PDB file of C-alpha atoms in Angstrom:
ATOM      1  CA  GLU A1222      12.885  15.033   6.345  1.00  0.00           C
ATOM      2  CA  ALA A1223      10.136  13.873   8.688  1.00  0.00           C
ATOM      3  CA  GLY A1224       7.984  11.035   7.440  1.00  0.00           C
ATOM      4  CA  VAL A1225       4.253  10.452   7.706  1.00  0.00           C
ATOM      5  CA  ALA A1226       3.196  10.424  11.350  1.00  0.00           C
ATOM      6  CA  GLN A1227       0.273   8.367  12.612  1.00  0.00           C
ATOM      7  CA  SER A1228      -1.304   7.826  16.001  1.00  0.00           C
ATOM      8  CA  PRO A1229      -2.177   5.836  17.919  1.00  0.00           C
ATOM      9  CA  ARG A1230      -0.007   2.874  16.887  1.00  0.00           C
ATOM     10  CA  TYR A1231      -2.333   0.384  18.574  1.00  0.00           C
ATOM     11  CA  LYS A1232      -5.958   0.489  19.660  1.00  0.00           C
ATOM     12  CA  ILE A1233      -8.197  -2.186  21.126  1.00  0.00           C
ATOM     13  CA  ILE A1234     -11.930  -1.518  21.386  1.00  0.00           C
ATOM     14  CA  GLU A1235     -15.174  -3.419  21.843  1.00  0.00           C
ATOM     15  CA  LYS A1236     -17.539  -3.743  18.894  1.00  0.00           C
ATOM     16  CA  ARG A1237     -19.997  -0.870  18.554  1.00  0.00           C
ATOM     17  CA  GLN A1238     -17.496   1.526  20.140  1.00  0.00           C
ATOM     18  CA  SER A1239     -15.895   4.359  18.222  1.00  0.00           C
ATOM     19  CA  VAL A1240     -12.273   5.081  17.370  1.00  0.00           C
ATOM     20  CA  ALA A1241     -10.325   7.848  15.646  1.00  0.00           C
ATOM     21  CA  PHE A1242      -6.965   7.798  13.931  1.00  0.00           C
ATOM     22  CA  TRP A1243      -4.794  10.799  13.169  1.00  0.00           C
ATOM     23  CA  CYS A1244      -2.326  11.388  10.357  1.00  0.00           C
ATOM     24  CA  ASN A1245       0.184  14.139   9.655  1.00  0.00           C
ATOM     25  CA  PRO A1246       1.567  13.870   6.115  1.00  0.00           C
ATOM     26  CA  ILE A1247       4.946  14.930   4.807  1.00  0.00           C
ATOM     27  CA  SER A1248       5.146  18.701   4.584  1.00  0.00           C
ATOM     28  CA  GLY A1249       4.136  19.993   1.180  1.00  0.00           C
ATOM     29  CA  HIS A1250       2.413  16.807   0.046  1.00  0.00           C
ATOM     30  CA  ALA A1251      -0.907  17.714  -1.506  1.00  0.00           C
ATOM     31  CA  THR A1252      -2.402  14.230  -1.619  1.00  0.00           C
ATOM     32  CA  LEU A1253      -3.287  12.151   1.416  1.00  0.00           C
ATOM     33  CA  TYR A1254      -4.604   8.599   1.452  1.00  0.00           C
ATOM     34  CA  TRP A1255      -6.119   6.281   4.023  1.00  0.00           C
ATOM     35  CA  TYR A1256      -5.683   2.578   3.333  1.00  0.00           C
ATOM     36  CA  GLN A1257      -7.083  -0.416   5.187  1.00  0.00           C
ATOM     37  CA  GLN A1258      -4.805  -3.438   5.381  1.00  0.00           C
ATOM     38  CA  ILE A1259      -6.418  -6.606   6.681  1.00  0.00           C
ATOM     39  CA  LEU A1260      -3.982  -9.263   7.866  1.00  0.00           C
ATOM     40  CA  GLY A1261      -2.532 -11.182   4.926  1.00  0.00           C
ATOM     41  CA  GLN A1262      -3.905  -8.812   2.288  1.00  0.00           C
ATOM     42  CA  GLY A1263      -2.708  -5.838   0.298  1.00  0.00           C
ATOM     43  CA  PRO A1264      -3.666  -2.293   1.265  1.00  0.00           C
ATOM     44  CA  LYS A1265      -7.107  -1.188   0.081  1.00  0.00           C
ATOM     45  CA  LEU A1266      -7.810   2.484  -0.517  1.00  0.00           C
ATOM     46  CA  LEU A1267     -10.537   3.919   1.697  1.00  0.00           C
ATOM     47  CA  ILE A1268     -10.288   7.589   0.804  1.00  0.00           C
ATOM     48  CA  GLN A1269      -8.022   9.957  -1.119  1.00  0.00           C
ATOM     49  CA  PHE A1270      -7.772  13.701  -0.525  1.00  0.00           C
ATOM     50  CA  GLN A1271      -6.266  16.265  -2.863  1.00  0.00           C
ATOM     51  CA  ASN A1272      -5.525  19.200  -0.561  1.00  0.00           C
ATOM     52  CA  ASN A1273      -8.749  19.244   1.498  1.00  0.00           C
ATOM     53  CA  GLY A1274     -11.049  17.926  -1.210  1.00  0.00           C
ATOM     54  CA  VAL A1275     -12.100  14.288  -1.588  1.00  0.00           C
ATOM     55  CA  VAL A1276     -10.901  12.678  -4.822  1.00  0.00           C
ATOM     56  CA  ASP A1277     -12.021   9.092  -4.240  1.00  0.00           C
ATOM     57  CA  ASP A1278     -14.072   7.604  -1.410  1.00  0.00           C
ATOM     58  CA  SER A1279     -15.774   4.880  -3.408  1.00  0.00           C
ATOM     59  CA  GLN A1280     -14.607   2.104  -1.055  1.00  0.00           C
ATOM     60  CA  LEU A1281     -15.268   3.934   2.207  1.00  0.00           C
ATOM     61  CA  PRO A1282     -18.149   2.361   4.192  1.00  0.00           C
ATOM     62  CA  LYS A1283     -19.851   5.665   4.708  1.00  0.00           C
ATOM     63  CA  ASP A1284     -22.431   4.332   7.163  1.00  0.00           C
ATOM     64  CA  ARG A1285     -19.675   3.882   9.745  1.00  0.00           C
ATOM     65  CA  PHE A1286     -16.465   5.458   8.457  1.00  0.00           C
ATOM     66  CA  SER A1287     -15.764   9.150   8.073  1.00  0.00           C
ATOM     67  CA  ALA A1288     -12.641  11.137   7.292  1.00  0.00           C
ATOM     68  CA  GLU A1289     -11.689  14.746   7.070  1.00  0.00           C
ATOM     69  CA  ARG A1290      -8.634  16.747   6.169  1.00  0.00           C
ATOM     70  CA  LEU A1291      -8.765  20.160   7.711  1.00  0.00           C
ATOM     71  CA  LYS A1292      -6.830  22.977   6.038  1.00  0.00           C
ATOM     72  CA  GLY A1293      -5.316  20.477   3.618  1.00  0.00           C
ATOM     73  CA  VAL A1294      -2.773  19.138   6.122  1.00  0.00           C
ATOM     74  CA  ASP A1295      -3.642  16.735   8.973  1.00  0.00           C
ATOM     75  CA  SER A1296      -6.358  14.164   8.620  1.00  0.00           C
ATOM     76  CA  THR A1297      -8.506  12.050  10.912  1.00  0.00           C
ATOM     77  CA  LEU A1298     -10.282   8.794  10.139  1.00  0.00           C
ATOM     78  CA  LYS A1299     -13.159   7.809  12.387  1.00  0.00           C
ATOM     79  CA  ILE A1300     -15.062   4.557  12.747  1.00  0.00           C
ATOM     80  CA  GLN A1301     -18.411   4.558  14.544  1.00  0.00           C
ATOM     81  CA  PRO A1302     -19.719   2.037  15.408  1.00  0.00           C
ATOM     82  CA  ALA A1303     -16.894  -0.463  14.935  1.00  0.00           C
ATOM     83  CA  LYS A1304     -17.492  -4.024  13.757  1.00  0.00           C
ATOM     84  CA  LEU A1305     -15.345  -7.104  14.215  1.00  0.00           C
ATOM     85  CA  GLU A1306     -14.383  -7.011  10.517  1.00  0.00           C
ATOM     86  CA  ASP A1307     -12.848  -3.561  10.966  1.00  0.00           C
ATOM     87  CA  SER A1308      -9.873  -5.167  12.703  1.00  0.00           C
ATOM     88  CA  ALA A1309      -6.965  -4.149  10.478  1.00  0.00           C
ATOM     89  CA  VAL A1310      -4.019  -1.821  10.138  1.00  0.00           C
ATOM     90  CA  TYR A1311      -5.004   1.636   8.950  1.00  0.00           C
ATOM     91  CA  LEU A1312      -2.250   3.127   6.862  1.00  0.00           C
ATOM     92  CA  CYS A1313      -1.943   6.788   6.026  1.00  0.00           C
ATOM     93  CA  ALA A1314       0.126   7.808   3.016  1.00  0.00           C
ATOM     94  CA  SER A1315       0.955  11.031   1.249  1.00  0.00           C
ATOM     95  CA  SER A1316       2.345  12.057  -2.117  1.00  0.00           C
ATOM     96  CA  LEU A1317       3.230  15.257  -3.918  1.00  0.00           C
ATOM     97  CA  GLY A1318       0.416  14.764  -6.400  1.00  0.00           C
ATOM     98  CA  ALA A1319      -1.974  12.008  -7.514  1.00  0.00           C
ATOM     99  CA  SER A1320      -0.455   8.530  -7.220  1.00  0.00           C
ATOM    100  CA  GLY A1321      -0.166   7.741 -10.915  1.00  0.00           C
ATOM    101  CA  ASN A1322       1.463  11.020 -11.785  1.00  0.00           C
ATOM    102  CA  THR A1323       4.145  11.316  -9.138  1.00  0.00           C
ATOM    103  CA  GLY A1324       4.919   7.673  -8.608  1.00  0.00           C
ATOM    104  CA  GLU A1325       5.714   7.386  -4.963  1.00  0.00           C
ATOM    105  CA  LEU A1326       3.436   7.069  -1.977  1.00  0.00           C
ATOM    106  CA  PHE A1327       5.063   7.594   1.421  1.00  0.00           C
ATOM    107  CA  PHE A1328       3.405   5.497   4.094  1.00  0.00           C
ATOM    108  CA  GLY A1329       3.250   5.914   7.826  1.00  0.00           C
ATOM    109  CA  GLU A1330       3.807   2.957  10.147  1.00  0.00           C
ATOM    110  CA  GLY A1331       0.081   2.437  10.533  1.00  0.00           C
ATOM    111  CA  SER A1332      -2.469   2.198  13.326  1.00  0.00           C
ATOM    112  CA  ARG A1333      -3.375  -1.346  14.280  1.00  0.00           C
ATOM    113  CA  LEU A1334      -7.018  -1.709  15.335  1.00  0.00           C
ATOM    114  CA  THR A1335      -8.365  -4.750  17.137  1.00  0.00           C
ATOM    115  CA  VAL A1336     -12.129  -4.958  17.609  1.00  0.00           C
ATOM    116  CA  LEU A1337     -13.278  -7.459  20.228  1.00  0.00           C
TER     117      LEU A1337
ATOM    118  CA  GLY B 677     -12.027  -1.289 -12.153  1.00  0.00           C
ATOM    119  CA  GLU B 678      -8.482  -2.563 -11.966  1.00  0.00           C
ATOM    120  CA  ASN B 679      -7.770  -5.967 -10.406  1.00  0.00           C
ATOM    121  CA  VAL B 680      -4.254  -7.151  -9.551  1.00  0.00           C
ATOM    122  CA  GLU B 681      -3.375 -10.774  -8.880  1.00  0.00           C
ATOM    123  CA  GLN B 682      -0.037 -11.643  -7.286  1.00  0.00           C
ATOM    124  CA  HIS B 683       1.736 -14.952  -6.805  1.00  0.00           C
ATOM    125  CA  PRO B 684       3.175 -16.791  -5.055  1.00  0.00           C
ATOM    126  CA  SER B 685       1.769 -15.801  -1.683  1.00  0.00           C
ATOM    127  CA  THR B 686       4.877 -17.152   0.047  1.00  0.00           C
ATOM    128  CA  LEU B 687       8.366 -17.719  -1.296  1.00  0.00           C
ATOM    129  CA  SER B 688      11.403 -19.152   0.433  1.00  0.00           C
ATOM    130  CA  VAL B 689      14.848 -19.034  -1.170  1.00  0.00           C
ATOM    131  CA  GLN B 690      18.411 -19.687  -0.104  1.00  0.00           C
ATOM    132  CA  GLU B 691      20.612 -16.686   0.532  1.00  0.00           C
ATOM    133  CA  GLY B 692      22.406 -15.771  -2.674  1.00  0.00           C
ATOM    134  CA  ASP B 693      19.758 -17.287  -4.944  1.00  0.00           C
ATOM    135  CA  SER B 694      17.280 -15.294  -7.030  1.00  0.00           C
ATOM    136  CA  ALA B 695      13.622 -14.624  -6.268  1.00  0.00           C
ATOM    137  CA  VAL B 696      10.854 -13.853  -8.753  1.00  0.00           C
ATOM    138  CA  ILE B 697       7.377 -12.540  -7.929  1.00  0.00           C
ATOM    139  CA  LYS B 698       4.716 -12.218 -10.607  1.00  0.00           C
ATOM    140  CA  CYS B 699       1.624 -10.057 -11.000  1.00  0.00           C
ATOM    141  CA  THR B 700      -1.150  -9.783 -13.544  1.00  0.00           C
ATOM    142  CA  TYR B 701      -3.496  -6.841 -14.037  1.00  0.00           C
ATOM    143  CA  SER B 702      -6.852  -6.520 -15.717  1.00  0.00           C
ATOM    144  CA  ASP B 703      -7.057  -2.930 -17.016  1.00  0.00           C
ATOM    145  CA  SER B 704      -5.167  -2.628 -20.302  1.00  0.00           C
ATOM    146  CA  ALA B 705      -5.067   1.157 -19.803  1.00  0.00           C
ATOM    147  CA  SER B 706      -2.942   0.883 -16.630  1.00  0.00           C
ATOM    148  CA  ASN B 707       0.394   2.559 -17.205  1.00  0.00           C
ATOM    149  CA  TYR B 708       2.218   2.678 -13.876  1.00  0.00           C
ATOM    150  CA  PHE B 709       3.409  -0.367 -11.929  1.00  0.00           C
ATOM    151  CA  PRO B 710       5.232   0.104  -8.611  1.00  0.00           C
ATOM    152  CA  TRP B 711       6.579  -2.484  -6.197  1.00  0.00           C
ATOM    153  CA  TYR B 712       6.483  -1.907  -2.450  1.00  0.00           C
ATOM    154  CA  LYS B 713       8.356  -3.685   0.331  1.00  0.00           C
ATOM    155  CA  GLN B 714       6.780  -3.938   3.773  1.00  0.00           C
ATOM    156  CA  GLU B 715       8.857  -4.934   6.771  1.00  0.00           C
ATOM    157  CA  LEU B 716       7.243  -6.134   9.981  1.00  0.00           C
ATOM    158  CA  GLY B 717       5.478  -3.339  11.827  1.00  0.00           C
ATOM    159  CA  LYS B 718       6.176  -0.747   9.162  1.00  0.00           C
ATOM    160  CA  GLY B 719       4.365   0.806   6.256  1.00  0.00           C
ATOM    161  CA  PRO B 720       5.112  -0.205   2.657  1.00  0.00           C
ATOM    162  CA  GLN B 721       8.075   1.467   0.984  1.00  0.00           C
ATOM    163  CA  LEU B 722       8.602   1.911  -2.750  1.00  0.00           C
ATOM    164  CA  ILE B 723      11.537  -0.108  -4.050  1.00  0.00           C
ATOM    165  CA  ILE B 724      11.152   0.152  -7.816  1.00  0.00           C
ATOM    166  CA  ASP B 725       8.556   1.166 -10.380  1.00  0.00           C
ATOM    167  CA  ILE B 726       8.034   0.961 -14.126  1.00  0.00           C
ATOM    168  CA  ARG B 727       5.880   2.840 -16.598  1.00  0.00           C
ATOM    169  CA  SER B 728       4.229   1.322 -19.622  1.00  0.00           C
ATOM    170  CA  ASN B 729       6.577   2.928 -22.119  1.00  0.00           C
ATOM    171  CA  VAL B 730       9.472   0.643 -21.071  1.00  0.00           C
ATOM    172  CA  GLY B 731       9.776  -3.121 -20.823  1.00  0.00           C
ATOM    173  CA  GLU B 732      12.405  -3.451 -18.132  1.00  0.00           C
ATOM    174  CA  LYS B 733      14.032  -1.419 -15.392  1.00  0.00           C
ATOM    175  CA  LYS B 734      16.907  -2.350 -13.132  1.00  0.00           C
ATOM    176  CA  ASP B 735      18.290  -0.919  -9.893  1.00  0.00           C
ATOM    177  CA  GLN B 736      21.253  -2.809  -8.502  1.00  0.00           C
ATOM    178  CA  ARG B 737      19.975  -6.231  -7.413  1.00  0.00           C
ATOM    179  CA  ILE B 738      16.332  -5.630  -8.244  1.00  0.00           C
ATOM    180  CA  ALA B 739      14.668  -5.460 -11.628  1.00  0.00           C
ATOM    181  CA  VAL B 740      11.135  -5.264 -12.939  1.00  0.00           C
ATOM    182  CA  THR B 741       9.881  -6.500 -16.301  1.00  0.00           C
ATOM    183  CA  LEU B 742       6.594  -5.589 -17.963  1.00  0.00           C
ATOM    184  CA  ASN B 743       4.686  -7.464 -20.664  1.00  0.00           C
ATOM    185  CA  LYS B 744       1.826  -5.196 -21.769  1.00  0.00           C
ATOM    186  CA  THR B 745       0.435  -7.701 -24.237  1.00  0.00           C
ATOM    187  CA  ALA B 746       0.025 -10.365 -21.577  1.00  0.00           C
ATOM    188  CA  LYS B 747      -0.769  -7.780 -18.882  1.00  0.00           C
ATOM    189  CA  HIS B 748       1.754  -9.047 -16.423  1.00  0.00           C
ATOM    190  CA  PHE B 749       4.827  -7.734 -14.673  1.00  0.00           C
ATOM    191  CA  SER B 750       7.445  -9.323 -12.463  1.00  0.00           C
ATOM    192  CA  LEU B 751       9.930  -8.418  -9.746  1.00  0.00           C
ATOM    193  CA  HIS B 752      13.336 -10.051  -9.851  1.00  0.00           C
ATOM    194  CA  ILE B 753      15.735  -9.970  -6.913  1.00  0.00           C
ATOM    195  CA  THR B 754      19.207 -11.397  -7.500  1.00  0.00           C
ATOM    196  CA  GLU B 755      21.863 -12.388  -4.962  1.00  0.00           C
ATOM    197  CA  THR B 756      19.290 -12.341  -2.174  1.00  0.00           C
ATOM    198  CA  GLN B 757      20.340 -11.280   1.301  1.00  0.00           C
ATOM    199  CA  PRO B 758      18.704 -11.750   4.727  1.00  0.00           C
ATOM    200  CA  GLU B 759      17.528  -8.115   4.713  1.00  0.00           C
ATOM    201  CA  ASP B 760      15.435  -8.890   1.627  1.00  0.00           C
ATOM    202  CA  SER B 761      13.063 -10.875   3.858  1.00  0.00           C
ATOM    203  CA  ALA B 762       9.772  -8.952   3.885  1.00  0.00           C
ATOM    204  CA  VAL B 763       6.347  -8.813   2.266  1.00  0.00           C
ATOM    205  CA  TYR B 764       6.357  -7.471  -1.286  1.00  0.00           C
ATOM    206  CA  PHE B 765       3.346  -5.877  -2.978  1.00  0.00           C
ATOM    207  CA  CYS B 766       2.845  -5.100  -6.630  1.00  0.00           C
ATOM    208  CA  ALA B 767       0.367  -2.435  -7.694  1.00  0.00           C
ATOM    209  CA  ALA B 768      -1.105  -0.897 -10.835  1.00  0.00           C
ATOM    210  CA  THR B 769      -2.830   2.312 -11.814  1.00  0.00           C
ATOM    211  CA  ARG B 770      -3.407   4.713 -14.693  1.00  0.00           C
ATOM    212  CA  GLY B 771      -3.297   8.467 -14.689  1.00  0.00           C
ATOM    213  CA  ALA B 772      -4.604   9.812 -11.405  1.00  0.00           C
ATOM    214  CA  GLN B 773      -6.657   6.720 -10.622  1.00  0.00           C
ATOM    215  CA  LYS B 774      -6.224   4.954  -7.318  1.00  0.00           C
ATOM    216  CA  LEU B 775      -3.363   2.532  -6.849  1.00  0.00           C
ATOM    217  CA  VAL B 776      -4.613  -1.065  -6.650  1.00  0.00           C
ATOM    218  CA  PHE B 777      -2.385  -3.481  -4.740  1.00  0.00           C
ATOM    219  CA  GLY B 778      -1.882  -7.195  -5.114  1.00  0.00           C
ATOM    220  CA  GLN B 779      -2.330  -9.543  -2.174  1.00  0.00           C
ATOM    221  CA  GLY B 780       1.360  -9.633  -1.279  1.00  0.00           C
ATOM    222  CA  THR B 781       4.197 -12.167  -1.278  1.00  0.00           C
ATOM    223  CA  ARG B 782       5.986 -13.069   1.919  1.00  0.00           C
ATOM    224  CA  LEU B 783       9.625 -13.629   0.961  1.00  0.00           C
ATOM    225  CA  THR B 784      11.902 -15.485   3.346  1.00  0.00           C
ATOM    226  CA  ILE B 785      15.643 -15.678   2.758  1.00  0.00           C
ATOM    227  CA  ASN B 786      17.188 -18.721   4.383  1.00  0.00           C
ATOM    228  CA  PRO B 787      20.819 -18.418   5.516  1.00  0.00           C
TER     229      PRO B 787
END
């Protein structure tokens, strides 16, 4: 079974530039998550989709971050304009249902962003 | 909202010895507590989880204990091996609420 696919694996940009990350979840998984993992910290949820609807985006900095999940499958996360503090690994995860109900989140390998 | 504290931040043990990582949570309604292992350059992977209706769960060399009264839970790894070296994260949630992760513990197994 294919896992969660993410691209690009690495991205270096200047501050105030824009960047987009792509995620393809495990087939059949209804729930998709974007997490931000700053070096030395645990993952922090940015946004959670159930099919193509947003369940939780309370920690998404909406003035610069946006995300969409078209047709309830793939998802993109965009940052515009980027700030130095956005340097982090952006992890995409998927699960059959909501995290507490199904138990397991399946993570991709992440997209490492460096903002200079 | 939920807050999860994890300690120690780093842990070094001799191969074959046991390792224990502890977490506390703030929301008494949390009822699901997973542990994830993250190897270098990879995403976290679930290694064991426990729900609030049990106090302990074991899977080969790893076990998790839960104390609901004190609001803390622990990961125990016995007979540690070099491949156990990684960063471990605890997490907590309730129902369909978001999973909140601890800060992580970097475990190093010394040969």
